[in-house]
């Protein structure tokens, strides 16, 4: 995966910015927060972008509110002030946000639309979550609604309304119903995508603005590739 594909301060896809928030469209391969790989996280890229944009001499404040898996694309929201961060953290923790994802899967789902409830057990060594149909020890309840919104030539586009935010939740739950996301080797796809990503995209986010108290909605265009293009074409 070449670094030119990753976000940097000059190619950052900013969807929205005001005094308290900055919302970006994360590219496949961007890592939201620093990890053991030592790669530049998106949070640092956004800080650098703000530093350059506003000619800030000192450190830039930026709060990480939520994360997306590295191979996933789409909306990531950051707090620009220490006033906004705890309010946003509370909103996300209590599920007072509306998160909608798109997933491209190879097999048709068992039903056109459904609510999936599983109990997920995370295996940190494998960095993977396992979905169970009933509660088991160390499991966390995971709930999502999905609906089939488009049939492509060889794939199916699902819209996912995420009700809980668990580790690899969408990936594990869809795999559990036989709908592995395109490119997701970890959850059973037969081959990877060229860019090392998976066809899972955080498409929209609705929150109540932490300071202005009004509802704000964000929408992110999927990455440039023929399959995503087919998803958004009429």
PDB file of C-alpha atoms in Angstrom, residues 5-208:
ATOM      1  CA  UNK A   5      -2.963   6.807  -0.963  1.00  0.00           C
ATOM      2  CA  UNK A   6      -3.048   7.832   2.687  1.00  0.00           C
ATOM      3  CA  UNK A   7      -4.331  11.143   3.969  1.00  0.00           C
ATOM      4  CA  UNK A   8      -1.809  13.918   4.488  1.00  0.00           C
ATOM      5  CA  UNK A   9      -2.284  17.621   5.331  1.00  0.00           C
ATOM      6  CA  UNK A  10      -2.516  18.601   1.647  1.00  0.00           C
ATOM      7  CA  UNK A  11      -4.979  15.924   0.462  1.00  0.00           C
ATOM      8  CA  UNK A  12      -7.101  15.650   3.628  1.00  0.00           C
ATOM      9  CA  UNK A  13     -10.791  15.288   2.740  1.00  0.00           C
ATOM     10  CA  UNK A  14     -12.455  17.711   5.152  1.00  0.00           C
ATOM     11  CA  UNK A  15     -16.240  17.342   5.137  1.00  0.00           C
ATOM     12  CA  UNK A  16     -17.030  19.943   7.786  1.00  0.00           C
ATOM     13  CA  UNK A  17     -15.205  22.279  10.112  1.00  0.00           C
ATOM     14  CA  UNK A  18     -16.212  24.897  12.652  1.00  0.00           C
ATOM     15  CA  UNK A  19     -14.704  26.182  15.906  1.00  0.00           C
ATOM     16  CA  UNK A  20     -15.458  22.974  17.787  1.00  0.00           C
ATOM     17  CA  UNK A  21     -15.497  20.129  15.259  1.00  0.00           C
ATOM     18  CA  UNK A  22     -13.651  18.817  12.257  1.00  0.00           C
ATOM     19  CA  UNK A  23     -15.071  15.933  10.238  1.00  0.00           C
ATOM     20  CA  UNK A  24     -12.969  14.087   7.662  1.00  0.00           C
ATOM     21  CA  UNK A  25     -13.509  11.346   5.113  1.00  0.00           C
ATOM     22  CA  UNK A  26     -10.945   8.724   6.088  1.00  0.00           C
ATOM     23  CA  UNK A  27      -9.141   6.882   3.324  1.00  0.00           C
ATOM     24  CA  UNK A  28      -8.584   3.131   3.351  1.00  0.00           C
ATOM     25  CA  UNK A  29      -5.347   2.446   5.234  1.00  0.00           C
ATOM     26  CA  UNK A  30      -5.473   5.579   7.393  1.00  0.00           C
ATOM     27  CA  UNK A  31      -5.118   4.712  11.032  1.00  0.00           C
ATOM     28  CA  UNK A  32      -7.211   6.892  13.345  1.00  0.00           C
ATOM     29  CA  UNK A  33      -4.982   6.729  16.423  1.00  0.00           C
ATOM     30  CA  UNK A  34      -1.337   5.734  16.812  1.00  0.00           C
ATOM     31  CA  UNK A  35      -0.613   2.018  17.277  1.00  0.00           C
ATOM     32  CA  UNK A  36       2.306  -0.385  17.289  1.00  0.00           C
ATOM     33  CA  UNK A  37       2.892   0.058  13.531  1.00  0.00           C
ATOM     34  CA  UNK A  38       4.278   3.536  14.224  1.00  0.00           C
ATOM     35  CA  UNK A  39       2.500   4.891  11.135  1.00  0.00           C
ATOM     36  CA  UNK A  40       1.320   8.501  11.242  1.00  0.00           C
ATOM     37  CA  UNK A  41      -2.220   8.434  12.603  1.00  0.00           C
ATOM     38  CA  UNK A  42      -5.030  10.479  11.083  1.00  0.00           C
ATOM     39  CA  UNK A  43      -5.256  12.490  14.317  1.00  0.00           C
ATOM     40  CA  UNK A  44      -1.702  13.785  13.719  1.00  0.00           C
ATOM     41  CA  UNK A  45      -2.455  14.526  10.056  1.00  0.00           C
ATOM     42  CA  UNK A  46      -5.497  16.594  11.095  1.00  0.00           C
ATOM     43  CA  UNK A  47      -3.421  18.440  13.722  1.00  0.00           C
ATOM     44  CA  UNK A  48      -0.814  19.262  11.079  1.00  0.00           C
ATOM     45  CA  UNK A  49      -3.545  20.416   8.684  1.00  0.00           C
ATOM     46  CA  UNK A  50      -4.984  22.770  11.341  1.00  0.00           C
ATOM     47  CA  UNK A  51      -1.536  24.019  12.301  1.00  0.00           C
ATOM     48  CA  UNK A  52      -0.761  24.922   8.687  1.00  0.00           C
ATOM     49  CA  UNK A  53      -4.212  26.338   7.919  1.00  0.00           C
ATOM     50  CA  UNK A  54      -4.245  28.706  10.895  1.00  0.00           C
ATOM     51  CA  UNK A  55      -0.473  29.279  11.226  1.00  0.00           C
ATOM     52  CA  UNK A  56      -0.605  28.046  14.806  1.00  0.00           C
ATOM     53  CA  UNK A  57       2.755  28.354  16.553  1.00  0.00           C
ATOM     54  CA  UNK A  58       2.175  25.894  19.418  1.00  0.00           C
ATOM     55  CA  UNK A  59       0.442  22.562  19.800  1.00  0.00           C
ATOM     56  CA  UNK A  60      -2.964  22.047  18.242  1.00  0.00           C
ATOM     57  CA  UNK A  61      -5.722  20.608  20.442  1.00  0.00           C
ATOM     58  CA  UNK A  62      -7.517  17.653  18.886  1.00  0.00           C
ATOM     59  CA  UNK A  63      -9.662  15.056  20.632  1.00  0.00           C
ATOM     60  CA  UNK A  64     -10.284  11.599  19.172  1.00  0.00           C
ATOM     61  CA  UNK A  65     -13.979  10.803  19.674  1.00  0.00           C
ATOM     62  CA  UNK A  66     -14.370   7.458  17.878  1.00  0.00           C
ATOM     63  CA  UNK A  67     -12.438   5.180  15.550  1.00  0.00           C
ATOM     64  CA  UNK A  68     -12.798   3.311  12.293  1.00  0.00           C
ATOM     65  CA  UNK A  69     -10.878   0.143  11.461  1.00  0.00           C
ATOM     66  CA  UNK A  70      -7.819   0.732   9.336  1.00  0.00           C
ATOM     67  CA  UNK A  71      -9.184  -1.019   6.189  1.00  0.00           C
ATOM     68  CA  UNK A  72     -12.486   0.898   6.433  1.00  0.00           C
ATOM     69  CA  UNK A  73     -13.219   4.290   4.860  1.00  0.00           C
ATOM     70  CA  UNK A  74     -15.585   7.106   5.738  1.00  0.00           C
ATOM     71  CA  UNK A  75     -16.591   9.618   8.371  1.00  0.00           C
ATOM     72  CA  UNK A  76     -14.359  10.336  11.343  1.00  0.00           C
ATOM     73  CA  UNK A  77     -15.217  13.165  13.719  1.00  0.00           C
ATOM     74  CA  UNK A  78     -12.659  14.959  15.889  1.00  0.00           C
ATOM     75  CA  UNK A  79     -13.147  17.560  18.633  1.00  0.00           C
ATOM     76  CA  UNK A  80     -11.205  20.815  18.243  1.00  0.00           C
ATOM     77  CA  UNK A  81     -11.918  22.081  21.761  1.00  0.00           C
ATOM     78  CA  UNK A  82     -11.768  20.671  25.277  1.00  0.00           C
ATOM     79  CA  UNK A  83     -15.348  21.896  25.673  1.00  0.00           C
ATOM     80  CA  UNK A  84     -16.647  19.742  22.802  1.00  0.00           C
ATOM     81  CA  UNK A  85     -14.696  16.540  23.552  1.00  0.00           C
ATOM     82  CA  UNK A  86     -16.395  15.309  26.761  1.00  0.00           C
ATOM     83  CA  UNK A  87     -19.838  16.121  25.331  1.00  0.00           C
ATOM     84  CA  UNK A  88     -19.099  14.182  22.150  1.00  0.00           C
ATOM     85  CA  UNK A  89     -17.593  11.296  24.134  1.00  0.00           C
ATOM     86  CA  UNK A  90     -20.783  11.095  26.201  1.00  0.00           C
ATOM     87  CA  UNK A  91     -22.951  11.158  23.055  1.00  0.00           C
ATOM     88  CA  UNK A  92     -21.030   8.292  21.452  1.00  0.00           C
ATOM     89  CA  UNK A  93     -20.860   6.291  24.686  1.00  0.00           C
ATOM     90  CA  UNK A  94     -24.616   6.577  25.234  1.00  0.00           C
ATOM     91  CA  UNK A  95     -25.519   5.862  21.615  1.00  0.00           C
ATOM     92  CA  UNK A  96     -27.003   9.319  20.988  1.00  0.00           C
ATOM     93  CA  UNK A  97     -25.625   9.387  17.457  1.00  0.00           C
ATOM     94  CA  UNK A  98     -26.972   7.946  14.237  1.00  0.00           C
ATOM     95  CA  UNK A  99     -24.283   6.046  12.324  1.00  0.00           C
ATOM     96  CA  UNK A 100     -25.015   4.585   8.922  1.00  0.00           C
ATOM     97  CA  UNK A 101     -22.578   2.401   6.995  1.00  0.00           C
ATOM     98  CA  UNK A 102     -22.447   0.871   3.537  1.00  0.00           C
ATOM     99  CA  UNK A 103     -21.081  -2.635   3.066  1.00  0.00           C
ATOM    100  CA  UNK A 104     -20.528  -4.474  -0.207  1.00  0.00           C
ATOM    101  CA  UNK A 105     -20.947  -8.214   0.267  1.00  0.00           C
ATOM    102  CA  UNK A 106     -20.588 -11.189  -2.053  1.00  0.00           C
ATOM    103  CA  UNK A 107     -23.578 -13.266  -0.978  1.00  0.00           C
ATOM    104  CA  UNK A 108     -27.179 -12.079  -0.806  1.00  0.00           C
ATOM    105  CA  UNK A 109     -28.403 -11.603   2.767  1.00  0.00           C
ATOM    106  CA  UNK A 110     -30.922 -14.186   4.088  1.00  0.00           C
ATOM    107  CA  UNK A 111     -33.595 -11.451   4.228  1.00  0.00           C
ATOM    108  CA  UNK A 112     -33.927  -8.130   2.387  1.00  0.00           C
ATOM    109  CA  UNK A 113     -33.804  -6.376   5.766  1.00  0.00           C
ATOM    110  CA  UNK A 114     -33.339  -7.566   9.326  1.00  0.00           C
ATOM    111  CA  UNK A 115     -32.094  -6.755  12.804  1.00  0.00           C
ATOM    112  CA  UNK A 116     -29.026  -8.760  13.809  1.00  0.00           C
ATOM    113  CA  UNK A 117     -28.275  -9.409  17.470  1.00  0.00           C
ATOM    114  CA  UNK A 118     -25.125 -11.276  18.453  1.00  0.00           C
ATOM    115  CA  UNK A 119     -22.823 -11.495  21.442  1.00  0.00           C
ATOM    116  CA  UNK A 120     -19.279 -10.653  20.390  1.00  0.00           C
ATOM    117  CA  UNK A 121     -16.144 -11.950  22.035  1.00  0.00           C
ATOM    118  CA  UNK A 122     -12.988 -10.048  21.181  1.00  0.00           C
ATOM    119  CA  UNK A 123      -9.699 -11.878  20.741  1.00  0.00           C
ATOM    120  CA  UNK A 124      -6.989  -9.212  21.147  1.00  0.00           C
ATOM    121  CA  UNK A 125      -4.185 -11.541  20.004  1.00  0.00           C
ATOM    122  CA  UNK A 126      -5.874 -12.112  16.642  1.00  0.00           C
ATOM    123  CA  UNK A 127      -7.433  -8.621  16.624  1.00  0.00           C
ATOM    124  CA  UNK A 128     -10.710 -10.281  15.735  1.00  0.00           C
ATOM    125  CA  UNK A 129     -14.206 -10.597  17.188  1.00  0.00           C
ATOM    126  CA  UNK A 130     -16.289 -13.765  17.201  1.00  0.00           C
ATOM    127  CA  UNK A 131     -20.084 -13.600  16.964  1.00  0.00           C
ATOM    128  CA  UNK A 132     -22.240 -15.903  19.105  1.00  0.00           C
ATOM    129  CA  UNK A 133     -26.005 -16.334  18.887  1.00  0.00           C
ATOM    130  CA  UNK A 134     -26.396 -16.283  22.649  1.00  0.00           C
ATOM    131  CA  UNK A 135     -24.614 -14.726  25.563  1.00  0.00           C
ATOM    132  CA  UNK A 136     -21.294 -16.349  26.455  1.00  0.00           C
ATOM    133  CA  UNK A 137     -18.628 -15.331  28.957  1.00  0.00           C
ATOM    134  CA  UNK A 138     -16.797 -12.072  28.199  1.00  0.00           C
ATOM    135  CA  UNK A 139     -19.240 -11.266  25.408  1.00  0.00           C
ATOM    136  CA  UNK A 140     -20.795  -7.914  24.565  1.00  0.00           C
ATOM    137  CA  UNK A 141     -24.198  -7.518  22.972  1.00  0.00           C
ATOM    138  CA  UNK A 142     -24.044  -6.202  19.401  1.00  0.00           C
ATOM    139  CA  UNK A 143     -27.061  -4.961  17.464  1.00  0.00           C
ATOM    140  CA  UNK A 144     -27.436  -3.592  13.945  1.00  0.00           C
ATOM    141  CA  UNK A 145     -30.173  -3.187  11.353  1.00  0.00           C
ATOM    142  CA  UNK A 146     -29.382  -3.873   7.726  1.00  0.00           C
ATOM    143  CA  UNK A 147     -31.252  -3.534   4.480  1.00  0.00           C
ATOM    144  CA  UNK A 148     -30.360  -4.509   0.946  1.00  0.00           C
ATOM    145  CA  UNK A 149     -30.361  -1.291  -1.074  1.00  0.00           C
ATOM    146  CA  UNK A 150     -28.779  -2.347  -4.365  1.00  0.00           C
ATOM    147  CA  UNK A 151     -27.922  -5.450  -6.366  1.00  0.00           C
ATOM    148  CA  UNK A 152     -24.731  -5.101  -8.376  1.00  0.00           C
ATOM    149  CA  UNK A 153     -23.445  -7.531 -11.035  1.00  0.00           C
ATOM    150  CA  UNK A 154     -21.633  -9.795  -8.585  1.00  0.00           C
ATOM    151  CA  UNK A 155     -22.215  -8.101  -5.234  1.00  0.00           C
ATOM    152  CA  UNK A 156     -24.867  -6.708  -2.927  1.00  0.00           C
ATOM    153  CA  UNK A 157     -24.896  -3.294  -1.267  1.00  0.00           C
ATOM    154  CA  UNK A 158     -26.191  -3.275   2.303  1.00  0.00           C
ATOM    155  CA  UNK A 159     -27.063  -0.206   4.338  1.00  0.00           C
ATOM    156  CA  UNK A 160     -26.291  -0.679   8.004  1.00  0.00           C
ATOM    157  CA  UNK A 161     -27.747   1.258  10.891  1.00  0.00           C
ATOM    158  CA  UNK A 162     -25.381   0.611  13.772  1.00  0.00           C
ATOM    159  CA  UNK A 163     -27.068   0.392  17.166  1.00  0.00           C
ATOM    160  CA  UNK A 164     -24.010  -0.502  19.276  1.00  0.00           C
ATOM    161  CA  UNK A 165     -20.340   0.193  18.635  1.00  0.00           C
ATOM    162  CA  UNK A 166     -18.372  -2.986  19.208  1.00  0.00           C
ATOM    163  CA  UNK A 167     -14.944  -4.056  17.966  1.00  0.00           C
ATOM    164  CA  UNK A 168     -15.247  -5.169  14.303  1.00  0.00           C
ATOM    165  CA  UNK A 169     -18.993  -5.379  14.881  1.00  0.00           C
ATOM    166  CA  UNK A 170     -20.272  -5.032  11.308  1.00  0.00           C
ATOM    167  CA  UNK A 171     -17.549  -7.289   9.922  1.00  0.00           C
ATOM    168  CA  UNK A 172     -18.195 -10.069  12.456  1.00  0.00           C
ATOM    169  CA  UNK A 173     -21.994  -9.871  12.360  1.00  0.00           C
ATOM    170  CA  UNK A 174     -22.266  -9.876   8.564  1.00  0.00           C
ATOM    171  CA  UNK A 175     -19.784 -12.767   8.346  1.00  0.00           C
ATOM    172  CA  UNK A 176     -21.969 -14.658  10.841  1.00  0.00           C
ATOM    173  CA  UNK A 177     -24.921 -14.537   8.400  1.00  0.00           C
ATOM    174  CA  UNK A 178     -22.767 -15.561   5.425  1.00  0.00           C
ATOM    175  CA  UNK A 179     -22.339 -12.025   4.071  1.00  0.00           C
ATOM    176  CA  UNK A 180     -18.585 -11.465   4.273  1.00  0.00           C
ATOM    177  CA  UNK A 181     -17.557  -7.954   3.257  1.00  0.00           C
ATOM    178  CA  UNK A 182     -15.620  -7.737  -0.019  1.00  0.00           C
ATOM    179  CA  UNK A 183     -11.873  -7.872   0.646  1.00  0.00           C
ATOM    180  CA  UNK A 184     -12.211  -8.813   4.317  1.00  0.00           C
ATOM    181  CA  UNK A 185      -9.784 -11.765   4.520  1.00  0.00           C
ATOM    182  CA  UNK A 186      -9.889 -11.726   8.321  1.00  0.00           C
ATOM    183  CA  UNK A 187     -13.584 -12.623   8.281  1.00  0.00           C
ATOM    184  CA  UNK A 188     -13.543 -15.088   5.423  1.00  0.00           C
ATOM    185  CA  UNK A 189     -13.307 -13.238   2.086  1.00  0.00           C
ATOM    186  CA  UNK A 190     -11.586 -15.381  -0.549  1.00  0.00           C
ATOM    187  CA  UNK A 191      -9.355 -12.559  -1.761  1.00  0.00           C
ATOM    188  CA  UNK A 192      -8.105  -9.156  -0.711  1.00  0.00           C
ATOM    189  CA  UNK A 193      -8.714  -5.806  -2.353  1.00  0.00           C
ATOM    190  CA  UNK A 194      -5.831  -4.214  -4.260  1.00  0.00           C
ATOM    191  CA  UNK A 195      -5.564  -1.346  -1.781  1.00  0.00           C
ATOM    192  CA  UNK A 196      -5.597  -3.678   1.221  1.00  0.00           C
ATOM    193  CA  UNK A 197      -8.918  -2.239   2.332  1.00  0.00           C
ATOM    194  CA  UNK A 198     -12.389  -3.687   2.650  1.00  0.00           C
ATOM    195  CA  UNK A 199     -15.672  -2.502   1.143  1.00  0.00           C
ATOM    196  CA  UNK A 200     -17.038  -1.050   4.366  1.00  0.00           C
ATOM    197  CA  UNK A 201     -17.685   2.689   4.419  1.00  0.00           C
ATOM    198  CA  UNK A 202     -18.948   4.970   7.188  1.00  0.00           C
ATOM    199  CA  UNK A 203     -21.444   6.750   4.961  1.00  0.00           C
ATOM    200  CA  UNK A 204     -23.286   9.153   7.274  1.00  0.00           C
ATOM    201  CA  UNK A 205     -23.307  10.460  10.811  1.00  0.00           C
ATOM    202  CA  UNK A 206     -25.922  12.559  12.609  1.00  0.00           C
ATOM    203  CA  UNK A 207     -25.117  14.180  15.951  1.00  0.00           C
ATOM    204  CA  UNK A 208     -26.374  17.024  18.094  1.00  0.00           C
TER     205      UNK A 208
END
